[in-house]
Amino acid sequence: MKRRNLLLAALGSVTVNALWAQARIPIADAHNHIGLLRKNSDAVFRLGSLLQEAGVSLLSWTVVPDGPFLRFTSSGIEQGRAIAKGDLKASFDNQLSNATTGLMRNGAKILKTSEDLDQAAKGEPYVVLTSEGADFLEGTLDDLPSAFERGIRHIQLVHYIKNPVGDLQTERPTHNGLSDFGKQLIKAMNTTGILIDLAHSTGPSIDQALEVSTKPMIWSHSFITKQDTNWTSRGFMSRGLSESYAKKIAAKGGAVGLWALGPSFGGGIDGYASELIRMIDIVGAPHVMIGSDEDGLPQGAVIDQLMDLRKVVDILIKRGLDEKTIRMVAFDNYARCLRNAMTV
């Protein structure tokens, strides 16, 4: 009887320790659109409470300047209508204003400083205002300082439309990587204090960005493939990041985020956790992060709400990963890259 009680006590201790680990591990999502696009529009006004409930304290809240100009086709996403000068800037301004207005009402704070990162690590919810595409700059650096002043701390270089910055994964290349302006933009983002996101960029663009940037960069969202892919690859495969390029980003101190598109890794939240573990085996725990693309995926997403991110962390705990590894993947890696970028 005494032995049985000791065993039950030990099991109880394991459970309590796991719960404490869960409670003290904050979560960061390096790419999320919750409430900003077609789905969950009411979440804009409840974001603070949703973040607190899930223990998500660092959220890359992402506006999409080219979004109104895109269309879905049987083979993917592409530009759907003509874009006039000023359209992308106006789209960016409008979306950012709407997001900022929502933040005034929902209780989440805008991350602007390293001190804010310290508070996020303690569990206070912050959003990282992010632009998916630097196309809103329309080929000049004039509006980069004002974007920073308005709270932007994370910019993805390209998205789904041809642009003055560089080539994108889903269209025939025209720049052979980055344009001269794209290289100037990287230098300007380094000195301004904005994190550079290489997602959607081609291999040559990644190589050139790694040569130019003085700061670690990230690939916020998609999945790691065995082989290189390109614009001729079918469906979501064109968005894959090869192991070789993932390792290059990691070698310069960056991190790679996993999106929630189930078919790219086998599906389900369990599958998402398994894929994170596979990515750890490829590039190492200090270079893997969550980049769910919540509300940005047309179909097949396994993460539909912020609480699903907590479920991922729960699964990693149950799989026996140590707390340090889980913290790196769940929060620290994205936070570290942000801190490096913002330190100028």
Short mmCIF file of C-alpha atoms in Angstrom, two decimals:
data_model
loop_
_atom_site.label_atom_id
_atom_site.label_comp_id
_atom_site.label_asym_id
_atom_site.label_seq_id
_atom_site.Cartn_x
_atom_site.Cartn_y
_atom_site.Cartn_z
CA MET A 1 0.00 0.00 0.00
CA LYS A 2 2.82 2.35 0.94
CA ARG A 3 4.61 1.59 -2.33
CA ARG A 4 1.38 2.25 -4.27
CA ASN A 5 0.96 5.64 -2.56
CA LEU A 6 4.55 6.56 -3.37
CA LEU A 7 3.97 5.64 -7.01
CA LEU A 8 0.79 7.72 -7.18
CA ALA A 9 2.61 10.63 -5.57
CA ALA A 10 5.39 10.35 -8.12
CA LEU A 11 2.91 10.28 -11.00
CA GLY A 12 1.16 13.28 -9.52
CA SER A 13 4.47 15.10 -9.33
CA VAL A 14 5.13 14.40 -13.02
CA THR A 15 1.68 15.75 -13.92
CA VAL A 16 2.15 18.87 -11.80
CA ASN A 17 5.60 19.47 -13.28
CA ALA A 18 4.17 19.17 -16.79
CA LEU A 19 1.42 21.63 -15.96
CA TRP A 20 3.89 24.08 -14.49
CA ALA A 21 6.03 23.73 -17.61
CA GLN A 22 2.97 24.48 -19.72
CA ALA A 23 2.03 27.47 -17.59
CA ARG A 24 5.45 29.09 -17.71
CA ILE A 25 6.20 28.52 -21.39
CA PRO A 26 5.00 31.55 -23.40
CA ILE A 27 4.10 31.15 -27.05
CA ALA A 28 5.10 33.24 -30.06
CA ASP A 29 3.60 32.95 -33.54
CA ALA A 30 5.82 34.45 -36.24
CA HIS A 31 3.02 34.73 -38.83
CA ASN A 32 -0.66 35.19 -38.02
CA HIS A 33 -3.59 37.05 -39.60
CA ILE A 34 -6.30 36.39 -37.01
CA GLY A 35 -9.19 38.80 -37.57
CA LEU A 36 -7.42 40.75 -40.31
CA LEU A 37 -8.54 38.81 -43.38
CA ARG A 38 -11.69 36.91 -44.27
CA LYS A 39 -12.13 34.85 -41.11
CA ASN A 40 -12.69 35.59 -37.43
CA SER A 41 -13.20 39.32 -38.00
CA ASP A 42 -14.65 39.66 -34.50
CA ALA A 43 -11.31 38.49 -33.07
CA VAL A 44 -9.85 41.94 -33.73
CA PHE A 45 -11.83 43.30 -30.81
CA ARG A 46 -11.15 40.31 -28.52
CA LEU A 47 -7.51 39.75 -29.35
CA GLY A 48 -6.09 40.67 -25.95
CA SER A 49 -8.28 38.17 -24.10
CA LEU A 50 -7.73 35.48 -26.75
CA LEU A 51 -3.96 35.86 -26.40
CA GLN A 52 -4.15 35.68 -22.62
CA GLU A 53 -6.38 32.61 -22.64
CA ALA A 54 -3.95 30.73 -24.90
CA GLY A 55 -0.79 32.06 -23.29
CA VAL A 56 0.32 33.55 -26.60
CA SER A 57 2.31 36.63 -25.68
CA LEU A 58 4.05 37.44 -28.96
CA LEU A 59 1.99 37.49 -32.16
CA SER A 60 3.18 38.64 -35.57
CA TRP A 61 -0.08 40.33 -36.57
CA THR A 62 0.22 40.56 -40.30
CA VAL A 63 -1.35 42.96 -42.78
CA VAL A 64 -1.28 42.07 -46.49
CA PRO A 65 -0.94 45.10 -48.79
CA ASP A 66 -1.37 43.08 -51.98
CA GLY A 67 -4.30 41.10 -50.55
CA PRO A 68 -7.09 43.06 -52.29
CA PHE A 69 -5.40 42.48 -55.64
CA LEU A 70 -5.06 38.68 -55.43
CA ARG A 71 -7.22 35.84 -56.67
CA PHE A 72 -7.37 32.13 -55.91
CA THR A 73 -6.96 29.73 -58.82
CA SER A 74 -6.84 25.95 -59.15
CA SER A 75 -3.05 26.12 -59.04
CA GLY A 76 -2.60 28.67 -56.27
CA ILE A 77 -2.72 32.40 -55.59
CA GLU A 78 -1.80 35.08 -58.12
CA GLN A 79 -2.36 38.73 -58.98
CA GLY A 80 -5.96 39.15 -60.09
CA ARG A 81 -6.21 42.75 -61.27
CA ALA A 82 -4.14 45.74 -62.27
CA ILE A 83 -2.43 47.81 -59.60
CA ALA A 84 -1.96 51.54 -60.07
CA LYS A 85 0.68 53.70 -58.42
CA GLY A 86 -0.37 54.42 -54.86
CA ASP A 87 -2.74 51.45 -54.56
CA LEU A 88 -0.43 49.30 -52.44
CA LYS A 89 0.50 52.18 -50.16
CA ALA A 90 -3.18 52.99 -49.66
CA SER A 91 -3.97 49.34 -48.94
CA PHE A 92 -1.17 49.16 -46.37
CA ASP A 93 -2.24 52.42 -44.71
CA ASN A 94 -5.86 51.30 -44.48
CA GLN A 95 -5.11 47.83 -43.10
CA LEU A 96 -2.58 49.12 -40.58
CA SER A 97 -4.98 51.81 -39.39
CA ASN A 98 -7.73 49.22 -38.90
CA ALA A 99 -5.39 46.95 -36.97
CA THR A 100 -4.19 49.81 -34.78
CA THR A 101 -7.77 50.89 -34.08
CA GLY A 102 -8.60 47.33 -33.06
CA LEU A 103 -5.66 47.25 -30.67
CA MET A 104 -6.97 50.34 -28.90
CA ARG A 105 -10.02 48.28 -27.95
CA ASN A 106 -8.78 44.73 -27.47
CA GLY A 107 -6.16 45.06 -24.75
CA ALA A 108 -3.10 43.82 -26.64
CA LYS A 109 -0.08 46.08 -26.84
CA ILE A 110 2.11 46.91 -29.83
CA LEU A 111 5.66 45.65 -29.43
CA LYS A 112 8.16 48.41 -30.09
CA THR A 113 11.20 47.89 -27.83
CA SER A 114 13.42 45.21 -26.34
CA GLU A 115 11.83 45.99 -22.99
CA ASP A 116 8.49 45.00 -24.51
CA LEU A 117 10.06 41.66 -25.46
CA ASP A 118 11.06 41.17 -21.83
CA GLN A 119 7.45 41.68 -20.76
CA ALA A 120 6.20 39.32 -23.48
CA ALA A 121 8.56 36.65 -22.15
CA LYS A 122 6.80 37.03 -18.80
CA GLY A 123 3.42 36.43 -20.43
CA GLU A 124 2.13 39.92 -21.18
CA PRO A 125 0.47 39.83 -24.64
CA TYR A 126 2.05 41.90 -27.41
CA VAL A 127 1.53 42.01 -31.14
CA VAL A 128 4.33 42.57 -33.63
CA LEU A 129 2.89 44.69 -36.41
CA THR A 130 4.00 43.00 -39.61
CA SER A 131 3.64 43.60 -43.34
CA GLU A 132 3.51 40.61 -45.66
CA GLY A 133 5.35 42.23 -48.54
CA ALA A 134 7.45 45.38 -48.83
CA ASP A 135 5.54 46.26 -52.00
CA PHE A 136 3.73 49.08 -50.14
CA LEU A 137 7.01 51.03 -50.36
CA GLU A 138 6.55 51.07 -54.15
CA GLY A 139 10.25 51.00 -54.93
CA THR A 140 11.51 53.76 -52.62
CA LEU A 141 12.71 53.92 -49.02
CA ASP A 142 10.78 57.12 -48.32
CA ASP A 143 8.00 55.49 -46.28
CA LEU A 144 10.13 53.02 -44.32
CA PRO A 145 10.76 55.42 -41.39
CA SER A 146 7.06 56.25 -41.09
CA ALA A 147 6.17 52.53 -41.12
CA PHE A 148 8.59 52.06 -38.24
CA GLU A 149 7.10 55.01 -36.35
CA ARG A 150 3.64 53.48 -36.77
CA GLY A 151 4.88 50.31 -35.08
CA ILE A 152 6.01 48.02 -37.91
CA ARG A 153 8.84 45.79 -36.64
CA HIS A 154 8.70 42.88 -39.10
CA ILE A 155 8.50 43.04 -42.90
CA GLN A 156 8.39 40.14 -45.34
CA LEU A 157 10.20 41.20 -48.51
CA VAL A 158 7.82 39.74 -51.12
CA HIS A 159 4.42 38.07 -51.33
CA TYR A 160 2.31 37.12 -54.39
CA ILE A 161 2.75 40.00 -56.86
CA LYS A 162 5.72 40.96 -58.98
CA ASN A 163 7.44 43.87 -57.31
CA PRO A 164 10.55 46.09 -57.26
CA VAL A 165 12.16 44.16 -54.37
CA GLY A 166 12.89 40.67 -55.64
CA ASP A 167 11.66 37.40 -57.10
CA LEU A 168 8.94 35.31 -55.46
CA GLN A 169 8.54 31.56 -55.30
CA THR A 170 5.28 31.38 -57.23
CA GLU A 171 6.12 33.46 -60.34
CA ARG A 172 8.71 33.25 -63.10
CA PRO A 173 11.85 35.12 -61.89
CA THR A 174 12.58 38.56 -63.33
CA HIS A 175 15.30 39.94 -61.03
CA ASN A 176 17.62 36.93 -60.75
CA GLY A 177 17.09 37.20 -57.00
CA LEU A 178 16.95 40.60 -55.36
CA SER A 179 16.88 43.87 -57.25
CA ASP A 180 19.31 46.66 -56.39
CA PHE A 181 16.45 48.25 -54.49
CA GLY A 182 15.87 45.00 -52.60
CA LYS A 183 19.49 45.00 -51.43
CA GLN A 184 19.20 48.66 -50.40
CA LEU A 185 16.03 47.81 -48.51
CA ILE A 186 17.77 45.08 -46.52
CA LYS A 187 20.49 47.52 -45.46
CA ALA A 188 17.87 50.10 -44.52
CA MET A 189 15.86 47.60 -42.48
CA ASN A 190 19.05 46.59 -40.66
CA THR A 191 19.74 50.18 -39.64
CA THR A 192 16.09 51.04 -38.91
CA GLY A 193 15.46 48.10 -36.58
CA ILE A 194 12.99 45.99 -38.57
CA LEU A 195 13.16 42.20 -38.78
CA ILE A 196 13.64 40.85 -42.31
CA ASP A 197 11.42 37.94 -43.33
CA LEU A 198 12.50 35.91 -46.37
CA ALA A 199 9.30 33.85 -46.73
CA HIS A 200 8.05 33.63 -50.34
CA SER A 201 11.53 34.58 -51.64
CA THR A 202 13.45 32.47 -54.16
CA GLY A 203 16.71 30.67 -53.50
CA PRO A 204 18.88 33.29 -55.24
CA SER A 205 17.12 36.01 -53.23
CA ILE A 206 17.92 34.15 -50.01
CA ASP A 207 21.58 33.79 -50.97
CA GLN A 208 21.87 37.48 -51.82
CA ALA A 209 20.01 38.58 -48.68
CA LEU A 210 22.34 36.49 -46.52
CA GLU A 211 25.31 38.22 -48.14
CA VAL A 212 23.91 41.72 -47.58
CA SER A 213 22.25 41.56 -44.18
CA THR A 214 24.22 42.21 -41.01
CA LYS A 215 21.41 40.71 -38.91
CA PRO A 216 19.89 37.23 -38.65
CA MET A 217 16.76 36.85 -40.77
CA ILE A 218 13.78 34.53 -40.60
CA TRP A 219 11.60 32.45 -42.88
CA SER A 220 8.34 32.96 -41.03
CA HIS A 221 6.09 30.33 -42.56
CA SER A 222 5.87 27.28 -44.82
CA PHE A 223 7.60 23.90 -44.49
CA ILE A 224 10.96 22.26 -45.12
CA THR A 225 11.37 20.03 -48.17
CA LYS A 226 14.11 17.58 -49.10
CA GLN A 227 14.73 19.18 -52.49
CA ASP A 228 14.61 22.68 -53.94
CA THR A 229 11.28 23.79 -55.36
CA ASN A 230 10.45 26.62 -57.76
CA TRP A 231 7.61 28.47 -59.46
CA THR A 232 6.81 25.48 -61.68
CA SER A 233 6.16 23.17 -58.70
CA ARG A 234 2.52 22.18 -58.24
CA GLY A 235 0.25 23.76 -55.65
CA PHE A 236 1.64 24.41 -52.20
CA MET A 237 4.91 22.65 -53.07
CA SER A 238 6.13 25.86 -54.71
CA ARG A 239 6.14 27.40 -51.23
CA GLY A 240 8.47 24.82 -49.72
CA LEU A 241 11.87 25.77 -48.30
CA SER A 242 14.57 23.23 -49.08
CA GLU A 243 16.70 21.73 -46.33
CA SER A 244 19.79 23.37 -47.81
CA TYR A 245 18.29 26.86 -47.65
CA ALA A 246 16.81 26.26 -44.20
CA LYS A 247 20.31 25.38 -43.00
CA LYS A 248 21.74 28.52 -44.62
CA ILE A 249 19.24 30.72 -42.78
CA ALA A 250 19.99 28.87 -39.53
CA ALA A 251 23.75 29.17 -40.02
CA LYS A 252 23.42 32.96 -39.94
CA GLY A 253 21.45 32.83 -36.68
CA GLY A 254 17.96 32.94 -38.17
CA ALA A 255 14.92 30.73 -37.68
CA VAL A 256 12.37 28.89 -39.83
CA GLY A 257 8.65 28.83 -39.01
CA LEU A 258 6.17 26.04 -39.70
CA TRP A 259 2.80 26.91 -41.16
CA ALA A 260 -0.41 25.04 -40.33
CA LEU A 261 -1.18 23.64 -43.80
CA GLY A 262 -1.90 20.02 -42.91
CA PRO A 263 -1.24 18.39 -46.31
CA SER A 264 2.36 19.62 -46.22
CA PHE A 265 3.22 17.51 -43.16
CA GLY A 266 0.48 14.91 -42.75
CA GLY A 267 -2.24 16.87 -40.99
CA GLY A 268 -3.62 17.32 -37.51
CA ILE A 269 -2.21 19.14 -34.50
CA ASP A 270 -0.28 15.97 -33.62
CA GLY A 271 1.18 16.07 -37.11
CA TYR A 272 2.14 19.72 -36.61
CA ALA A 273 4.04 18.85 -33.43
CA SER A 274 5.74 15.94 -35.19
CA GLU A 275 6.83 18.23 -38.01
CA LEU A 276 8.34 20.70 -35.54
CA ILE A 277 10.36 17.82 -34.10
CA ARG A 278 11.48 16.81 -37.61
CA MET A 279 12.56 20.39 -38.27
CA ILE A 280 14.57 20.37 -35.04
CA ASP A 281 16.43 17.33 -36.38
CA ILE A 282 17.20 19.23 -39.60
CA VAL A 283 18.30 22.69 -38.43
CA GLY A 284 18.51 22.43 -34.64
CA ALA A 285 16.19 23.60 -31.88
CA PRO A 286 17.54 27.20 -31.83
CA HIS A 287 16.31 27.70 -35.39
CA VAL A 288 12.72 26.33 -35.40
CA MET A 289 9.60 28.34 -34.56
CA ILE A 290 5.85 28.49 -35.00
CA GLY A 291 4.56 30.50 -37.97
CA SER A 292 1.01 29.23 -38.27
CA ASP A 293 -0.39 31.52 -40.98
CA GLU A 294 -3.69 31.32 -39.09
CA ASP A 295 -6.56 32.73 -41.17
CA GLY A 296 -4.19 33.11 -44.12
CA LEU A 297 -4.54 29.60 -45.53
CA PRO A 298 -7.49 29.03 -47.88
CA GLN A 299 -8.09 25.45 -46.68
CA GLY A 300 -6.40 22.56 -44.93
CA ALA A 301 -5.23 24.48 -41.86
CA VAL A 302 -4.87 22.48 -38.63
CA ILE A 303 -4.60 25.59 -36.45
CA ASP A 304 -7.87 27.52 -36.47
CA GLN A 305 -7.65 29.37 -33.16
CA LEU A 306 -4.98 30.58 -30.78
CA MET A 307 -5.77 27.82 -28.26
CA ASP A 308 -4.56 25.33 -30.87
CA LEU A 309 -1.06 26.74 -30.38
CA ARG A 310 -1.26 25.82 -26.70
CA LYS A 311 -2.30 22.31 -27.75
CA VAL A 312 0.89 22.07 -29.80
CA VAL A 313 2.98 22.96 -26.75
CA ASP A 314 1.04 20.40 -24.68
CA ILE A 315 1.90 17.71 -27.22
CA LEU A 316 5.60 18.63 -27.21
CA ILE A 317 5.57 18.31 -23.42
CA LYS A 318 3.89 14.91 -23.62
CA ARG A 319 6.40 13.78 -26.25
CA GLY A 320 9.13 14.31 -23.65
CA LEU A 321 11.00 17.26 -25.13
CA ASP A 322 12.92 19.16 -22.47
CA GLU A 323 11.66 22.53 -21.34
CA LYS A 324 14.60 24.45 -22.85
CA THR A 325 13.92 23.01 -26.30
CA ILE A 326 10.20 23.68 -26.07
CA ARG A 327 10.78 27.27 -24.94
CA MET A 328 13.12 27.88 -27.86
CA VAL A 329 10.62 26.60 -30.42
CA ALA A 330 7.53 28.02 -28.75
CA PHE A 331 8.85 31.52 -28.00
CA ASP A 332 12.55 32.25 -27.68
CA ASN A 333 13.71 31.85 -31.27
CA TYR A 334 11.31 34.39 -32.77
CA ALA A 335 11.89 36.70 -29.81
CA ARG A 336 15.67 36.44 -30.24
CA CYS A 337 15.51 37.30 -33.94
CA LEU A 338 13.28 40.28 -33.19
CA ARG A 339 15.63 41.49 -30.47
CA ASN A 340 18.63 41.22 -32.78
CA ALA A 341 16.81 43.15 -35.49
CA MET A 342 15.62 45.90 -33.16
CA THR A 343 19.06 46.43 -31.63
CA VAL A 344 20.67 49.15 -33.76
#
